[in-house]
Amino acid sequence: MDLDFDRNHIWHPYSSLIDPPPVYPIERAEGVRIYLEDGRGLIDGMSSWWSALHGYKVPELNRALSEQMEKMSHVMFGGLTHEPAITLCKKLVEITPHTLTRVFLADSGSVSVEVAIKMALQYWQSQGRSGKNRLLALRNGYHGDTFGAMATCDPVTGMHHLFASQLTPHFFAPAPQPKFSEPCGDEDIAELRQLIEKNHNQLAAVILEPVVQGAGGMRFYSPEYLQRVRQLCDQYDLLLIADEIATGFGRSGKLFACEHADISPDILTLGKALTGGTMTLAATLCTDRVAEGICRGEAGVFMHGPTFMGNPLACAVANASIELLLSGPWQQRVAAIQTQLDRQLAPLRDAAGVADVRTLGAIGVVEMDQPVDMRQVQEALIERGVWLRPFGRLVYAMPPYVISEVDLGRLAGAMVEVLGR
Ligand SMILES: *Cc1c(COP(=O)(O)O)cnc(C)c1O
């Protein structure tokens, strides 16, 4: 592979083209392993950023793709429809929290967040309350890289200052403090409550990642906190947008993280694992109330419609992925991953330089005192046959659910060796 060309001409996520970090050439992937050009296999501890739940080269998914390809790879969704989209949307309505009944298919996670925000704004406009046009988001939150989504990310890690003049100034509550297993007291929700009490006339919605804050800090928080937010949204007439792009499809131990709190949002975003890591596809679901509100408004329609909306290949492989997930023992697998990560990462709790070790579902996080040297840590892990991508002070694993006990042992063992030094 022409790595020189790559280094000088191709942007990678959050990369420099002056001082590019190393990129490793991958030739193929199978099971839980990605294979370097030189033939070495690396256990993928990232599931290609939360998405490859079933690992790689999955026969069921490949079959769905090739069968759909024989019929049609794509057709416009304006004025036309097809079976893969109908089957998928039916399935999503069935498995997501019960009040969500209407589905918008989008191309990527960030776009599904844009769609969610537009839904909330158009809903209040159609109610004659266009002053409700701000959002309340959480510190340490992450919702994507496009402008609307970026404006709801943590102001510091989301680098708001770089784009300050172009970003809608939203409201931010402190990151939830009570941990996953802790109750949420009045004081834990006090600042968020005050922000809502003071600004509800300007607020269209609260947007948050339920229970697991992902890219903004890999933090797990109390489901009771989420229940309290739901209550406040009801009390002050705000919509609740749950961003389950990372947590959806079982990663946190429940099919959707909202289930930990037994709540249903008004708007839900899904992405990442939706197609089992094969193609880009996302979805925004909403309630009857939101959909009908929007369509009774001035515009009479919801104002969004991407070119590749409802791509049949992506829908077909999403259907196959969901079927494969739900027909297997995913809960046991995710629970077993948590138990094993808990046990194997435990020695790091007392290691020098380690601030915290936490697990939830099929996610294991080691938080260091200081930012880690990504190149050095990555190289040391690769030497041990493991692929992880640390950021800041965090080194974390979220492997495909199909990982064997032996491979998970290698993955966690490599983390302990490299971080425990
Ligand atoms: C990854 C992510 C997004 C953005 O999705 P993209 O597909 O990268 O645009 C939004 N919200 C959350 C919670 C995510 O984890």
XYZ file of C-alpha atoms and ligand atoms in Angstrom:
436
model
C 0.000 0.000 0.000
C 1.185 3.488 -0.798
C 1.429 4.712 2.777
C 3.371 7.765 1.662
C 0.417 8.900 -0.404
C -1.890 8.195 2.521
C 0.305 10.196 4.870
C 0.434 13.213 2.571
C -2.984 13.317 0.932
C -5.661 11.566 2.971
C -7.402 12.952 6.021
C -8.095 10.425 8.757
C -10.391 11.208 11.702
C -9.017 14.156 13.663
C -5.670 13.957 11.888
C -2.911 16.294 10.800
C -1.497 16.341 7.280
C 1.658 18.064 8.502
C 2.558 15.718 11.317
C 0.419 12.648 10.650
C 0.311 9.931 13.286
C 1.016 6.409 12.016
C -1.809 4.581 10.283
C -1.623 0.820 10.015
C -2.461 -0.886 6.708
C -5.313 -3.373 7.098
C -5.922 -5.892 4.364
C -8.857 -7.948 5.596
C -10.883 -8.742 8.700
C -12.526 -11.900 9.951
C -14.098 -12.896 13.257
C -12.784 -10.516 15.924
C -9.500 -9.935 14.087
C -8.330 -7.277 11.688
C -5.299 -8.340 9.618
C -2.344 -6.109 8.877
C -0.742 -6.187 5.426
C 2.117 -8.245 6.859
C -0.350 -10.945 7.909
C -0.448 -10.229 11.647
C -3.926 -10.486 13.143
C -5.034 -7.958 15.789
C -7.948 -8.568 18.141
C -10.257 -5.606 17.538
C -11.123 -4.204 20.950
C -12.959 -1.229 19.414
C -15.579 -3.008 17.278
C -14.639 -0.361 14.705
C -16.020 2.337 17.012
C -18.963 0.524 18.643
C -20.289 -0.897 15.395
C -19.002 -4.404 14.538
C -21.081 -6.321 17.100
C -20.774 -9.659 15.318
C -17.136 -9.249 14.281
C -16.109 -9.258 10.632
C -16.844 -11.255 7.478
C -20.110 -12.446 8.996
C -21.786 -14.887 6.561
C -25.342 -13.793 7.466
C -24.526 -10.137 6.821
C -22.601 -10.789 3.617
C -25.453 -12.910 2.319
C -27.980 -10.143 3.022
C -25.785 -7.681 1.125
C -25.265 -9.854 -1.939
C -28.932 -10.873 -2.104
C -30.037 -7.257 -1.921
C -27.399 -6.242 -4.468
C -28.977 -8.593 -6.992
C -32.285 -6.735 -6.616
C -31.085 -3.132 -6.264
C -28.279 -1.396 -4.438
C -30.012 1.915 -4.273
C -33.087 3.760 -5.365
C -34.243 7.228 -4.318
C -36.600 7.322 -1.309
C -38.536 10.360 -2.518
C -41.844 8.993 -3.752
C -40.548 5.403 -3.768
C -40.255 2.759 -1.079
C -38.971 -0.795 -0.670
C -39.187 -3.887 1.493
C -35.801 -3.565 3.288
C -36.751 -0.101 4.619
C -40.254 -1.173 5.665
C -38.980 -4.288 7.435
C -36.277 -2.295 9.216
C -38.555 0.511 10.376
C -41.151 -1.978 11.615
C -38.424 -3.755 13.557
C -37.075 -0.523 15.056
C -40.553 0.565 16.183
C -41.021 -2.863 17.761
C -37.745 -3.068 19.710
C -37.159 0.544 20.809
C -38.919 2.120 23.840
C -42.677 1.897 23.371
C -43.676 5.496 22.599
C -41.430 5.697 19.527
C -43.476 4.958 16.415
C -42.167 7.069 13.532
C -38.808 6.555 11.812
C -36.523 8.792 9.748
C -33.625 6.972 8.059
C -30.452 9.036 7.856
C -26.951 8.455 6.528
C -24.774 8.810 9.613
C -24.968 9.365 13.337
C -24.278 13.077 13.139
C -26.987 13.518 10.527
C -29.490 11.638 12.689
C -28.691 14.118 15.481
C -29.246 17.035 13.078
C -32.576 15.444 12.205
C -33.469 15.046 15.891
C -32.683 18.715 16.562
C -34.678 19.850 13.529
C -37.611 17.703 14.671
C -37.576 19.345 18.094
C -37.369 22.859 16.626
C -40.027 22.250 13.994
C -42.302 20.706 16.618
C -42.284 23.809 18.802
C -42.593 26.130 15.796
C -45.709 24.306 14.744
C -47.096 24.722 18.256
C -46.686 28.475 17.834
C -43.822 28.495 20.303
C -40.832 29.275 18.108
C -39.111 30.874 21.111
C -38.422 27.340 22.320
C -35.358 26.958 20.094
C -32.470 26.147 22.421
C -31.243 22.821 23.741
C -30.019 21.732 27.122
C -27.099 19.333 26.890
C -24.688 17.764 29.386
C -21.025 18.467 29.959
C -18.889 15.555 28.728
C -21.554 14.808 26.122
C -20.757 13.917 22.527
C -23.291 14.023 19.715
C -21.317 14.292 16.481
C -19.186 16.548 14.318
C -21.625 18.508 12.140
C -22.531 22.041 13.211
C -25.880 21.357 14.842
C -24.558 18.290 16.631
C -21.260 19.953 17.545
C -23.119 22.780 19.290
C -24.497 20.192 21.742
C -21.102 18.573 22.478
C -19.119 19.433 25.590
C -17.969 23.029 25.024
C -14.341 22.212 25.894
C -13.724 18.797 24.343
C -16.122 19.735 21.520
C -13.801 22.674 20.795
C -16.578 25.240 20.688
C -14.110 28.093 20.859
C -12.795 27.270 17.358
C -16.234 27.715 15.835
C -17.845 29.918 18.472
C -19.349 32.443 16.081
C -21.046 29.689 14.038
C -22.463 27.594 16.870
C -25.856 28.058 18.473
C -25.203 28.855 22.132
C -27.049 26.117 24.003
C -27.341 25.495 27.749
C -25.090 22.998 29.507
C -25.664 21.195 32.775
C -22.770 19.601 34.681
C -21.976 15.993 33.805
C -24.038 13.617 35.952
C -22.123 12.744 39.129
C -23.884 9.693 40.621
C -22.306 6.540 39.274
C -24.226 3.771 37.543
C -24.985 1.837 40.725
C -25.665 4.898 42.890
C -28.967 6.657 43.591
C -29.538 10.204 42.327
C -30.295 12.692 45.069
C -31.937 16.131 44.764
C -28.533 17.796 44.918
C -27.266 15.706 41.992
C -29.897 17.134 39.698
C -30.127 20.640 41.249
C -28.174 22.561 38.594
C -29.969 20.925 35.717
C -33.282 21.605 37.430
C -32.391 25.288 37.908
C -31.401 25.634 34.261
C -34.742 24.176 33.219
C -36.768 26.225 35.721
C -35.126 29.418 34.543
C -35.011 28.789 30.793
C -37.837 26.403 29.891
C -39.521 29.012 27.732
C -36.444 29.004 25.507
C -35.821 25.273 25.667
C -37.006 22.919 22.955
C -35.408 19.778 24.326
C -32.868 18.120 26.543
C -30.373 16.078 24.552
C -28.228 13.444 26.243
C -26.597 10.058 25.901
C -28.563 7.807 28.264
C -26.496 6.196 31.054
C -23.232 6.000 29.061
C -21.447 9.156 27.974
C -19.214 7.886 25.175
C -16.615 9.867 23.241
C -16.866 12.782 25.704
C -15.423 10.825 28.618
C -16.582 7.187 28.728
C -18.605 7.846 31.883
C -21.420 5.653 33.240
C -24.081 7.398 35.307
C -27.109 6.561 37.414
C -30.295 5.499 35.608
C -32.131 7.425 38.358
C -30.580 10.605 37.005
C -32.125 9.812 33.630
C -35.506 9.202 35.296
C -35.264 12.598 36.974
C -34.500 14.270 33.640
C -37.523 12.564 32.082
C -39.722 13.860 34.924
C -38.391 17.396 34.558
C -38.975 17.318 30.796
C -42.587 16.305 31.401
C -43.065 18.886 34.130
C -41.667 21.800 32.085
C -42.842 20.720 28.651
C -39.496 19.904 27.034
C -38.811 17.092 24.601
C -36.213 14.514 25.575
C -33.766 13.451 22.858
C -31.899 10.252 23.729
C -28.774 9.741 21.635
C -28.240 5.970 21.582
C -25.908 5.998 18.600
C -23.197 4.412 20.749
C -25.290 2.562 23.331
C -27.936 1.058 21.048
C -28.128 -2.678 20.325
C -27.001 -4.083 23.637
C -23.651 -2.456 24.356
C -24.618 -1.316 27.881
C -26.227 -4.637 28.822
C -29.755 -3.600 27.808
C -30.873 -3.521 24.193
C -31.188 0.273 24.598
C -29.665 2.177 27.510
C -32.982 3.954 28.225
C -34.229 0.571 29.460
C -31.931 0.816 32.504
C -34.162 3.688 33.642
C -37.357 2.301 32.146
C -38.009 5.585 30.355
C -39.013 6.436 26.818
C -37.644 9.533 25.070
C -39.603 11.716 22.635
C -36.856 11.399 20.036
C -34.211 8.680 19.733
C -31.119 8.530 17.533
C -29.486 5.280 16.426
C -26.425 4.615 14.302
C -23.080 2.869 14.690
C -24.118 -0.782 15.375
C -27.327 -0.486 13.332
C -25.811 -2.362 10.367
C -23.459 -4.502 12.462
C -20.555 -2.356 11.316
C -20.923 -3.004 7.604
C -22.373 0.197 6.138
C -23.211 3.702 7.200
C -26.843 4.080 8.269
C -28.618 5.853 11.093
C -32.164 6.413 12.241
C -34.107 9.019 14.190
C -37.312 7.818 15.808
C -39.995 9.993 17.348
C -43.409 9.755 18.978
C -46.809 10.244 17.361
C -47.099 13.560 19.171
C -43.855 14.928 17.711
C -44.555 13.655 14.191
C -48.130 14.928 14.126
C -47.112 18.256 15.656
C -44.488 18.786 12.955
C -46.823 17.895 10.105
C -49.641 20.147 11.338
C -47.267 23.102 11.324
C -46.705 25.828 8.782
C -44.439 23.757 6.527
C -46.787 20.770 6.634
C -43.853 18.409 6.147
C -40.670 17.528 7.958
C -37.912 19.489 6.248
C -35.183 16.938 5.618
C -34.396 14.363 2.903
C -30.901 13.067 2.144
C -30.033 11.705 -1.312
C -29.126 8.274 0.039
C -31.993 8.110 2.532
C -33.117 4.547 3.221
C -30.364 2.963 1.104
C -31.637 -0.582 0.418
C -28.266 -2.289 0.885
C -27.804 -0.634 4.268
C -31.392 -1.433 5.319
C -31.050 -5.068 4.227
C -27.847 -5.594 6.167
C -29.313 -3.777 9.200
C -32.224 -6.220 9.127
C -29.830 -9.152 9.006
C -27.724 -7.720 11.819
C -30.689 -7.123 14.126
C -32.039 -10.584 13.403
C -28.672 -12.179 14.098
C -28.362 -10.223 17.346
C -31.848 -10.941 18.670
C -31.800 -14.617 17.725
C -28.600 -15.230 19.716
C -27.752 -15.118 23.424
C -26.458 -11.519 23.310
C -27.395 -10.730 26.927
C -25.337 -13.641 28.240
C -22.426 -12.710 26.008
C -22.447 -9.070 27.059
C -22.779 -10.060 30.727
C -19.898 -12.524 30.375
C -17.717 -9.831 28.776
C -18.450 -7.481 31.683
C -17.654 -10.153 34.275
C -14.387 -11.077 32.601
C -13.272 -7.469 32.005
C -14.115 -6.662 35.625
C -12.020 -9.526 36.898
C -9.084 -9.116 34.550
C -8.781 -5.340 34.699
C -9.109 -5.317 38.513
C -5.327 -5.387 39.168
C -5.044 -2.018 37.400
C -7.124 -0.381 40.139
C -4.051 -0.275 42.362
C -1.505 0.431 39.615
C 0.475 3.662 39.636
C -0.948 6.260 37.264
C -4.407 4.675 37.085
C -7.262 6.896 38.270
C -10.217 4.568 37.736
C -11.266 1.253 36.224
C -14.925 0.769 35.315
C -17.037 -1.593 33.274
C -20.622 -1.646 32.075
C -22.018 -4.179 29.656
C -19.433 -4.909 26.984
C -17.414 -1.770 27.788
C -14.238 -1.687 29.892
C -12.578 1.640 30.679
C -9.221 2.412 32.257
C -8.873 6.074 33.123
C -5.300 7.221 33.722
C -4.120 10.212 35.786
C -2.333 11.727 32.787
C -3.038 11.693 29.049
C -1.498 8.591 27.498
C 1.003 8.673 24.663
C -1.261 7.217 22.008
C 1.506 6.117 19.622
C 3.483 4.389 22.344
C 0.490 2.641 23.907
C -0.847 1.622 20.525
C 2.489 0.155 19.452
C 2.838 -1.787 22.677
C -0.674 -3.181 22.260
C -0.073 -4.101 18.617
C 3.047 -6.018 19.669
C 0.675 -8.015 21.854
C -1.789 -8.589 19.012
C -4.426 -6.090 20.147
C -6.045 -3.055 18.517
C -7.302 -0.241 20.747
C -7.461 3.488 20.176
C -6.912 5.436 23.385
C -7.816 9.088 23.648
C -6.741 11.581 26.280
C -6.544 9.815 29.635
C -8.759 6.944 28.517
C -7.879 3.482 27.306
C -11.001 1.461 26.734
C -12.261 -1.709 25.120
C -15.655 -2.520 23.639
C -15.096 -5.759 21.738
C -17.487 -7.534 19.386
C -19.996 -9.558 21.453
C -18.824 -12.763 19.754
C -15.311 -12.534 21.234
C -14.159 -15.780 22.850
C -13.050 -16.003 26.462
C -9.489 -16.688 25.290
C -9.336 -13.677 22.967
C -10.910 -11.401 25.570
C -8.311 -12.717 27.990
C -5.552 -11.667 25.575
C -7.144 -8.273 25.057
C -7.542 -7.510 28.769
C -4.152 -9.068 29.522
C -2.472 -6.728 27.030
C -4.191 -3.721 28.639
C -2.993 -4.785 32.073
C 0.577 -5.362 30.885
C 0.879 -2.130 28.938
C -0.923 0.158 31.407
C 0.334 -1.473 34.568
C 3.984 -0.745 33.758
C -20.461 8.425 17.150
C -21.535 9.209 17.782
C -22.235 10.209 17.067
C -21.874 10.588 15.656
O -22.047 9.561 14.745
P -21.253 9.576 13.341
O -21.752 8.369 12.629
O -19.800 9.516 13.687
O -21.604 10.848 12.651
C -23.254 10.866 17.724
N -23.589 10.570 19.001
C -22.956 9.613 19.698
C -23.386 9.312 21.090
C -21.902 8.904 19.120
O -21.257 7.975 19.842
